[in-house]
Amino acid sequence: NDFVAVGLALAAVPAAERVTVHAGSPLPGRPVACLGPGTGLGSVCLAWPDGDGAPLVLPSECGEADFAARSAAEWALRSHIAGKLGVRHVKAEHVVSGLGLRRIYDFLRSDAADAAAPNGAAETSGTAAAHEVEAAVRSAADPSAAIASRCTPGEPGADATCVAAMEMLISALGAEAANAALRFQAHGGVFLAGGVTAKLAARLGAGSALRDAYLGKGRSVAAYEGCPLYLVTREGDELALDGAWECAR
């Protein structure tokens, strides 16, 4: 499992390759959770049963769990994905992943979005510029990368639907990170790692959207607000190799 290797590398990630999204109150020796949006949604938990030494890395299949919609737009997105894939079980990784970004974009470009689309994406979807962007996305070798290249507000080439798609992905990622903090009581920290996180680190770390989604569970926040949230900016493959090295030492 490549994400077990990522988990093994976390303890050695230098401060220069880690961005603090929510400082929390980290407690040494307490569980650490890690999520990695990529083709799917990787996940591991780290525990120190002996209190020190090498961690026990526990692989997880949290990406296979249900996508929990939290708004009208997310419920519409969930229905859209279920219809497109012909499934009843819409997984977290159907949304929180690189492929998920493409699915969100397709949803926002569809009639299903309508009034549920955030930030006026539906109102701009019929413009000539939007159609040009859609053609570019659909013809791209990596449609998700094409969307990500147009997702930063105020930058040349930014597209309203791409921006809205990234905002929905960031919100869903923050909520899923909070789920991990709750499930594992990850007072050692919740880490977002992997290739997608590294490539989008600047966008994920900009503003307060990711942090707001992480701390968006109402009264339940009291049960995990001490759990820090970090972005790891090191590329996923390099991080996994670091973990393999840590295991071999």
PDB file of N, CA, C and O in Angstrom, residues 5 13 37 40 47 49 54 71 74-75 83 93 114 117 126 158 184 189 209 214 241-242:
ATOM      1  N   ALA A   5       3.362   3.766   3.050  1.00  0.00           N
ATOM      2  CA  ALA A   5       4.691   4.359   2.926  1.00  0.00           C
ATOM      3  C   ALA A   5       4.647   5.858   3.201  1.00  0.00           C
ATOM      4  O   ALA A   5       5.543   6.409   3.863  1.00  0.00           O
ATOM      5  N   VAL A  13       8.873  14.615   8.063  1.00  0.00           N
ATOM      6  CA  VAL A  13       8.628  15.739   7.157  1.00  0.00           C
ATOM      7  C   VAL A  13       9.172  17.026   7.788  1.00  0.00           C
ATOM      8  O   VAL A  13       8.764  17.401   8.885  1.00  0.00           O
ATOM      9  N   PRO A  37      -5.722  12.952  -1.236  1.00  0.00           N
ATOM     10  CA  PRO A  37      -6.505  12.933  -2.469  1.00  0.00           C
ATOM     11  C   PRO A  37      -5.596  12.776  -3.686  1.00  0.00           C
ATOM     12  O   PRO A  37      -4.620  13.499  -3.845  1.00  0.00           O
ATOM     13  N   GLY A  40      -7.706   8.326  -6.081  1.00  0.00           N
ATOM     14  CA  GLY A  40      -8.764   8.088  -5.102  1.00  0.00           C
ATOM     15  C   GLY A  40      -8.493   8.937  -3.874  1.00  0.00           C
ATOM     16  O   GLY A  40      -7.977  10.052  -3.981  1.00  0.00           O
ATOM     17  N   ALA A  47      -0.206   5.321  15.127  1.00  0.00           N
ATOM     18  CA  ALA A  47      -0.322   5.230  16.581  1.00  0.00           C
ATOM     19  C   ALA A  47       1.017   4.767  17.148  1.00  0.00           C
ATOM     20  O   ALA A  47       1.803   4.098  16.473  1.00  0.00           O
ATOM     21  N   PRO A  49       1.873   2.641  20.126  1.00  0.00           N
ATOM     22  CA  PRO A  49       1.391   1.824  21.247  1.00  0.00           C
ATOM     23  C   PRO A  49       2.377   1.724  22.404  1.00  0.00           C
ATOM     24  O   PRO A  49       1.967   1.528  23.549  1.00  0.00           O
ATOM     25  N   ALA A  54       9.194   3.610  16.623  1.00  0.00           N
ATOM     26  CA  ALA A  54       8.523   3.655  15.324  1.00  0.00           C
ATOM     27  C   ALA A  54       7.012   3.561  15.494  1.00  0.00           C
ATOM     28  O   ALA A  54       6.521   2.809  16.333  1.00  0.00           O
ATOM     29  N   SER A  71     -24.861  20.323   2.102  1.00  0.00           N
ATOM     30  CA  SER A  71     -25.563  21.495   1.580  1.00  0.00           C
ATOM     31  C   SER A  71     -26.406  21.075   0.383  1.00  0.00           C
ATOM     32  O   SER A  71     -26.261  19.961  -0.145  1.00  0.00           O
ATOM     33  N   GLU A  74     -24.181  20.183  -2.478  1.00  0.00           N
ATOM     34  CA  GLU A  74     -23.530  18.878  -2.359  1.00  0.00           C
ATOM     35  C   GLU A  74     -24.523  17.737  -2.546  1.00  0.00           C
ATOM     36  O   GLU A  74     -24.166  16.693  -3.102  1.00  0.00           O
ATOM     37  N   TRP A  75     -25.769  17.908  -2.100  1.00  0.00           N
ATOM     38  CA  TRP A  75     -26.779  16.881  -2.358  1.00  0.00           C
ATOM     39  C   TRP A  75     -27.031  16.754  -3.860  1.00  0.00           C
ATOM     40  O   TRP A  75     -27.170  15.650  -4.398  1.00  0.00           O
ATOM     41  N   GLY A  83     -26.016   9.340 -10.688  1.00  0.00           N
ATOM     42  CA  GLY A  83     -26.621   9.127 -11.993  1.00  0.00           C
ATOM     43  C   GLY A  83     -25.596   8.854 -13.078  1.00  0.00           C
ATOM     44  O   GLY A  83     -25.771   7.953 -13.906  1.00  0.00           O
ATOM     45  N   GLU A  93     -14.303   9.356  -2.092  1.00  0.00           N
ATOM     46  CA  GLU A  93     -13.280   9.593  -3.106  1.00  0.00           C
ATOM     47  C   GLU A  93     -13.870   9.903  -4.482  1.00  0.00           C
ATOM     48  O   GLU A  93     -13.144  10.340  -5.376  1.00  0.00           O
ATOM     49  N   ASP A 114     -27.853  24.403 -11.644  1.00  0.00           N
ATOM     50  CA  ASP A 114     -28.836  25.478 -11.575  1.00  0.00           C
ATOM     51  C   ASP A 114     -28.585  26.379 -10.370  1.00  0.00           C
ATOM     52  O   ASP A 114     -27.495  26.877 -10.169  1.00  0.00           O
ATOM     53  N   ALA A 117     -25.598  25.879  -7.710  1.00  0.00           N
ATOM     54  CA  ALA A 117     -24.192  26.172  -7.983  1.00  0.00           C
ATOM     55  C   ALA A 117     -23.716  27.354  -7.153  1.00  0.00           C
ATOM     56  O   ALA A 117     -24.374  28.393  -7.094  1.00  0.00           O
ATOM     57  N   GLY A 126     -23.145  29.874 -19.529  1.00  0.00           N
ATOM     58  CA  GLY A 126     -23.543  29.951 -20.922  1.00  0.00           C
ATOM     59  C   GLY A 126     -22.732  30.923 -21.753  1.00  0.00           C
ATOM     60  O   GLY A 126     -23.001  31.098 -22.934  1.00  0.00           O
ATOM     61  N   ALA A 158      -8.401  32.663 -15.239  1.00  0.00           N
ATOM     62  CA  ALA A 158      -9.317  32.088 -14.243  1.00  0.00           C
ATOM     63  C   ALA A 158     -10.724  32.003 -14.827  1.00  0.00           C
ATOM     64  O   ALA A 158     -11.179  32.889 -15.553  1.00  0.00           O
ATOM     65  N   PHE A 184     -10.340   9.363  14.627  1.00  0.00           N
ATOM     66  CA  PHE A 184      -9.098   8.868  15.205  1.00  0.00           C
ATOM     67  C   PHE A 184      -8.650   9.665  16.422  1.00  0.00           C
ATOM     68  O   PHE A 184      -7.646   9.322  17.038  1.00  0.00           O
ATOM     69  N   GLY A 189      -2.139  15.321  15.016  1.00  0.00           N
ATOM     70  CA  GLY A 189      -2.282  16.100  13.792  1.00  0.00           C
ATOM     71  C   GLY A 189      -2.984  15.335  12.691  1.00  0.00           C
ATOM     72  O   GLY A 189      -2.950  14.100  12.647  1.00  0.00           O
ATOM     73  N   ALA A 209     -10.717  29.064   3.539  1.00  0.00           N
ATOM     74  CA  ALA A 209     -11.759  28.121   3.145  1.00  0.00           C
ATOM     75  C   ALA A 209     -11.516  26.718   3.700  1.00  0.00           C
ATOM     76  O   ALA A 209     -12.437  26.071   4.214  1.00  0.00           O
ATOM     77  N   TYR A 214     -12.798  22.692   7.853  1.00  0.00           N
ATOM     78  CA  TYR A 214     -12.287  21.778   8.885  1.00  0.00           C
ATOM     79  C   TYR A 214     -12.963  22.034  10.225  1.00  0.00           C
ATOM     80  O   TYR A 214     -13.257  21.098  10.974  1.00  0.00           O
ATOM     81  N   LEU A 241       8.634   7.285  -1.090  1.00  0.00           N
ATOM     82  CA  LEU A 241      10.008   6.761  -1.084  1.00  0.00           C
ATOM     83  C   LEU A 241      10.694   7.077   0.236  1.00  0.00           C
ATOM     84  O   LEU A 241      11.448   6.244   0.770  1.00  0.00           O
ATOM     85  N   ASP A 242      10.438   8.267   0.781  1.00  0.00           N
ATOM     86  CA  ASP A 242      10.974   8.609   2.104  1.00  0.00           C
ATOM     87  C   ASP A 242      10.473   7.616   3.149  1.00  0.00           C
ATOM     88  O   ASP A 242      11.225   7.182   4.029  1.00  0.00           O
TER      89      ASP A 242
END
